[in-house]
Short mmCIF file of C-alpha atoms in Angstrom, two decimals:
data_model
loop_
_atom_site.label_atom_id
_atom_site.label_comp_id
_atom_site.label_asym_id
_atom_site.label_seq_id
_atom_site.Cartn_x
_atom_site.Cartn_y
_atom_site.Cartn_z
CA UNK A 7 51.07 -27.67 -244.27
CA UNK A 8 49.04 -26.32 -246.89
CA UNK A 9 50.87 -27.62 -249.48
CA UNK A 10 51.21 -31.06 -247.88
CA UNK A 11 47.33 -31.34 -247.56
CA UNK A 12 46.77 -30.34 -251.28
CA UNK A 13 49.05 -33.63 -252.55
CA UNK A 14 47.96 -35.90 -249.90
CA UNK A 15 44.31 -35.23 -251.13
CA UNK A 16 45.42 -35.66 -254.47
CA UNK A 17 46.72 -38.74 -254.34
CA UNK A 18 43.12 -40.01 -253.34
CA UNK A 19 40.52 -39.05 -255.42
CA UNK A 20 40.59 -38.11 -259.76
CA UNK A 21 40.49 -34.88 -259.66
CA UNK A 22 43.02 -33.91 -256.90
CA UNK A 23 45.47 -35.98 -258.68
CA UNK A 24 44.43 -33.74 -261.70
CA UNK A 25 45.14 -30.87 -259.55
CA UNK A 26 48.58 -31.83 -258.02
CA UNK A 27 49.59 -32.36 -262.00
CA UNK A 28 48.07 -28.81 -263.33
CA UNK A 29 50.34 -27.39 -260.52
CA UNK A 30 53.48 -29.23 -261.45
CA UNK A 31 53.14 -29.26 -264.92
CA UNK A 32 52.85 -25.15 -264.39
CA UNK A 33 56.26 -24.81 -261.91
CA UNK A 34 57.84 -27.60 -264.09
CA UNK A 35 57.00 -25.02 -267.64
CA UNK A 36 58.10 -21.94 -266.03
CA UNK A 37 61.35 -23.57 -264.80
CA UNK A 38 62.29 -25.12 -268.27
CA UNK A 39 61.37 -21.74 -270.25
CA UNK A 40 63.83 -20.04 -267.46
CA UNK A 41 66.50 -22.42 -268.45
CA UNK A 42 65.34 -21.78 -272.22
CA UNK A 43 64.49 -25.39 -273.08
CA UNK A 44 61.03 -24.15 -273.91
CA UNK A 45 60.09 -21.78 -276.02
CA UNK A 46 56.80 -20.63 -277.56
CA UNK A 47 58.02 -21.86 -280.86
CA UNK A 48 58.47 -25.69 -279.11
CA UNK A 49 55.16 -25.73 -277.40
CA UNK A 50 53.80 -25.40 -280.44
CA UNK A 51 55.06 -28.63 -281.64
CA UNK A 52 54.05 -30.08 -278.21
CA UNK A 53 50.01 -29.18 -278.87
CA UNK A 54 50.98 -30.36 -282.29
CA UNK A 55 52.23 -33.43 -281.44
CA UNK A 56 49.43 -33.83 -278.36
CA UNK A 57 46.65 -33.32 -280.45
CA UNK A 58 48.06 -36.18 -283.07
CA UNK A 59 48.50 -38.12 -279.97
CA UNK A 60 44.81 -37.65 -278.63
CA UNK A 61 43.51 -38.43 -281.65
CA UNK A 62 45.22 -41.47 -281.96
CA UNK A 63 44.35 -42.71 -278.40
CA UNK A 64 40.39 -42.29 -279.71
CA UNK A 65 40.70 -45.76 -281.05
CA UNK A 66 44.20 -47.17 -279.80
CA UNK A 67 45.51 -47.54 -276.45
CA UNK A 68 49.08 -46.41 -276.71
CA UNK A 69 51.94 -47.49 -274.17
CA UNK A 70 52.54 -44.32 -271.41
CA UNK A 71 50.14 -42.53 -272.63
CA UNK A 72 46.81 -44.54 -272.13
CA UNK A 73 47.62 -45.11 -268.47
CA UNK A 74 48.12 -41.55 -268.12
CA UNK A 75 44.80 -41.13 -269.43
CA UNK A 76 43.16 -43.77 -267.46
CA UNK A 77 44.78 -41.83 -264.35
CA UNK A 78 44.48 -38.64 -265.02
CA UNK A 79 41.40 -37.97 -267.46
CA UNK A 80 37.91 -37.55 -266.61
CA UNK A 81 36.15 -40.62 -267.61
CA UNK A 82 33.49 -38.20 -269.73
CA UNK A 83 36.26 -36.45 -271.55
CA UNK A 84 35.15 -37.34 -275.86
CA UNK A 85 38.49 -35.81 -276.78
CA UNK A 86 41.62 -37.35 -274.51
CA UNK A 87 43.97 -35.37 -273.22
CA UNK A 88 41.69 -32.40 -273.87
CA UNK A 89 43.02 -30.43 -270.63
CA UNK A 90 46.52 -31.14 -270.94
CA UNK A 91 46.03 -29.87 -274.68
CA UNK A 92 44.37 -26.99 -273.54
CA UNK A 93 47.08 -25.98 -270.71
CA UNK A 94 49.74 -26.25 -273.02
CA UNK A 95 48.09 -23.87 -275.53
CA UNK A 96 47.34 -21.71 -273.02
CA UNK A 97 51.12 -21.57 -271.69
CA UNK A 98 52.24 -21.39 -275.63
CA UNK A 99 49.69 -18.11 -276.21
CA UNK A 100 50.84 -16.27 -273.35
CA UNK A 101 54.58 -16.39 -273.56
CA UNK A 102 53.80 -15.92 -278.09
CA UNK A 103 51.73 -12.31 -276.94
CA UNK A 104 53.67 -11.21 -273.70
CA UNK A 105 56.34 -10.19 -272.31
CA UNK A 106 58.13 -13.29 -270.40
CA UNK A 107 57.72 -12.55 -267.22
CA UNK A 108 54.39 -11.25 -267.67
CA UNK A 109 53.91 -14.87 -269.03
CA UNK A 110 55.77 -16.77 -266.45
CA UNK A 111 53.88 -15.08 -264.09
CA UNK A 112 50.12 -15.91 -265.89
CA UNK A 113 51.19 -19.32 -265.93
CA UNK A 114 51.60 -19.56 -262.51
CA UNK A 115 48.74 -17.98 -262.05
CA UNK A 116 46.71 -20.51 -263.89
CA UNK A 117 48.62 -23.51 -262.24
CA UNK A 118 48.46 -22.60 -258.63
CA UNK A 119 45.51 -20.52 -258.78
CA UNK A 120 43.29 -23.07 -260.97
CA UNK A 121 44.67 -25.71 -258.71
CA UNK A 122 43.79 -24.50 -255.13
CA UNK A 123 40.26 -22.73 -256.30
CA UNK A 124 39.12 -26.29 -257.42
CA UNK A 125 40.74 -28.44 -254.52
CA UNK A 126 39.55 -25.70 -251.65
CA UNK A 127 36.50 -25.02 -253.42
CA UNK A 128 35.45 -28.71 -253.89
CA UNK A 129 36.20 -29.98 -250.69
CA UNK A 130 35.63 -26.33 -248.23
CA UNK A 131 33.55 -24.47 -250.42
CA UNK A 132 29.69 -23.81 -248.90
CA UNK A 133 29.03 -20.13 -250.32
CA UNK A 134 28.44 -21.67 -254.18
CA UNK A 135 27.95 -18.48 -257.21
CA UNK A 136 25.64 -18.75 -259.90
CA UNK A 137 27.60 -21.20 -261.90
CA UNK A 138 27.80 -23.74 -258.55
CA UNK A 139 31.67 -22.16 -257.94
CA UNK A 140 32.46 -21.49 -254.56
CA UNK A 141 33.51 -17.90 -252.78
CA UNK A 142 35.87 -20.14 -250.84
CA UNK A 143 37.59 -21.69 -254.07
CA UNK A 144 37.80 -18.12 -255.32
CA UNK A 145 39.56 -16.37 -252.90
CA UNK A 146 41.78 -19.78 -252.26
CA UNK A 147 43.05 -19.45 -256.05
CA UNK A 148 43.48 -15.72 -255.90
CA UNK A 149 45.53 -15.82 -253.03
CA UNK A 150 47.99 -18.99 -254.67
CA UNK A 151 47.76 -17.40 -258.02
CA UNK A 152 49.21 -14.03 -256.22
CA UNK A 153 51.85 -15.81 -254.45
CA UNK A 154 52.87 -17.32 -258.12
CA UNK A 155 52.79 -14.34 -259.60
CA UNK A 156 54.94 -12.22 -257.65
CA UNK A 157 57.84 -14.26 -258.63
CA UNK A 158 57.52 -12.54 -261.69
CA UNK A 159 55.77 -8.95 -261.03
CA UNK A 160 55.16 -6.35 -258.42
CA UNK A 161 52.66 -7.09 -255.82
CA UNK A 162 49.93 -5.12 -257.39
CA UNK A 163 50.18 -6.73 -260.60
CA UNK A 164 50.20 -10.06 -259.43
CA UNK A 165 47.01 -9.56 -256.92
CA UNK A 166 45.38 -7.50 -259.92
CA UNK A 167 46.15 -10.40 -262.07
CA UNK A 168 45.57 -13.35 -259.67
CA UNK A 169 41.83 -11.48 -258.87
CA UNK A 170 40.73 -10.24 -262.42
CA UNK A 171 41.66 -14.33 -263.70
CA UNK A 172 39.37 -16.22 -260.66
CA UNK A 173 37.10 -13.59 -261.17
CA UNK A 174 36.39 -14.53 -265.34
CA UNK A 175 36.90 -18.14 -264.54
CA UNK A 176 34.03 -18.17 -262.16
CA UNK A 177 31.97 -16.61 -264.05
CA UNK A 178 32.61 -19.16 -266.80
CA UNK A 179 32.62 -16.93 -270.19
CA UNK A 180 31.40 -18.27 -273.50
CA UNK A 181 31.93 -18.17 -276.79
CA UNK A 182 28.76 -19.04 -278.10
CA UNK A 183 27.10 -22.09 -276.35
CA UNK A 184 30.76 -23.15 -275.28
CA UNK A 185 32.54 -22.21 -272.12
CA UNK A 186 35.68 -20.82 -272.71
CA UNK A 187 38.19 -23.46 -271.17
CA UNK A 188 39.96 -21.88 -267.82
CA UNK A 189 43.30 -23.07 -268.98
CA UNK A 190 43.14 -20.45 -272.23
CA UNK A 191 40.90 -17.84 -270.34
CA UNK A 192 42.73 -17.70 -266.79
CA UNK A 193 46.64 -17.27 -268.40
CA UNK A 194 45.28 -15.02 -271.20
CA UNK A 195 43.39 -13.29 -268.27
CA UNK A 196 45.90 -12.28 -265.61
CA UNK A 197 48.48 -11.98 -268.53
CA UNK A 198 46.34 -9.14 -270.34
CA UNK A 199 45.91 -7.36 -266.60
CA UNK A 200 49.39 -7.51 -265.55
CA UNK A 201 50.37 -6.04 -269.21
CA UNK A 202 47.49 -3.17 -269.38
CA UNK A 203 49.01 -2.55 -265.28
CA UNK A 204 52.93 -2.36 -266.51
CA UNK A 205 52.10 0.12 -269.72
CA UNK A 206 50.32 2.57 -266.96
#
């Protein structure tokens, strides 16, 4: 039911059609890295080739790939494709520094967990943080970034994980006067807790 409501919203509006991708493209990584069509090695050439790509579609529209934009990118996005970019170099850094399933299992993290904190929080949230996120969002992403997860780890991990990477996103951390983008800091995140967890 759950799941059904989360596509049939994001079918309807931007960003829950942004959403129902960021999960996909997750599940569809995980599955093609179990298979070993993807490797950290090849995602690598995929940021490569997307950020040749995005800067291309700056000043040319480009078959496929501009109406994926136009459907899928915030209209205020200067760089295109600057999420997907982003989620892909997140994936690639995780499974480059971790072990794999310690990987697999941040990735799922970010996809599920990102997904449902934004979709719950935007359209349930009422109890809003300091930066405007929602309590309801929070524990909504925790709770689909633990059931990701524990594919890949023990229970405790993943919950440790799942909590410790809704928790930083939330809070938004910066580098300077920029805000760390959730698709690098929730992966690298849960990843780094699961890790610190397993050498214990």
């Amino acid at each position: 039911y759950i799941l059904s409501l989360f596509f049939f919203m994001a079918v309807n509006s931007l960003e829950f059609r942004r959403q129902a991708f960021h999960a996909m493209l997750g599940i569809v990584i995980v599955l093609l890295v179990l298979v070993g069509v993807l490797t950290a090695k090849r995602l690598l050439l995929v940021v490569i080739i997307g950020a040749v790509i995005s800067g291309i579609s700056v000043k040319y529209r480009i078959p496929l790939i501009s109406w994926f934009l136009d459907n899928f990118d915030r209209k205020n996005e200067k760089i295109p494709g600057k999420g997907a970019i982003f989620y892909i170099l997140g994936c690639l850094i995780v499974l480059a520094l971790f072990p794999q399933r310690i990987a697999l299992a941040s990735i799922l993290v970010m996809a599920l967990g990102d997904s449902f904190a934004t979709v719950v929080g935007f359209h349930f949230g009422k109890i809003k943080s300091i930066t405007r996120k929602t309590l309801e969002g929070f524990f909504a992403g925790a709770f689909a970034g633990f059931i990701g997860a524990v594919l890949f780890v023990d229970y405790f991990s993943a919950l440790a994980g799942s909590l410790a990477a809704m928790f930083f996103d939330m809070l938004e951390i910066r580098l300077g006067s920029k805000v760390i983008d959730d698709n690098i800091m929730v992966p690298l995140t849960a990843a780094l807790v699961m890790w610190i967890i397993a050498l214990l």
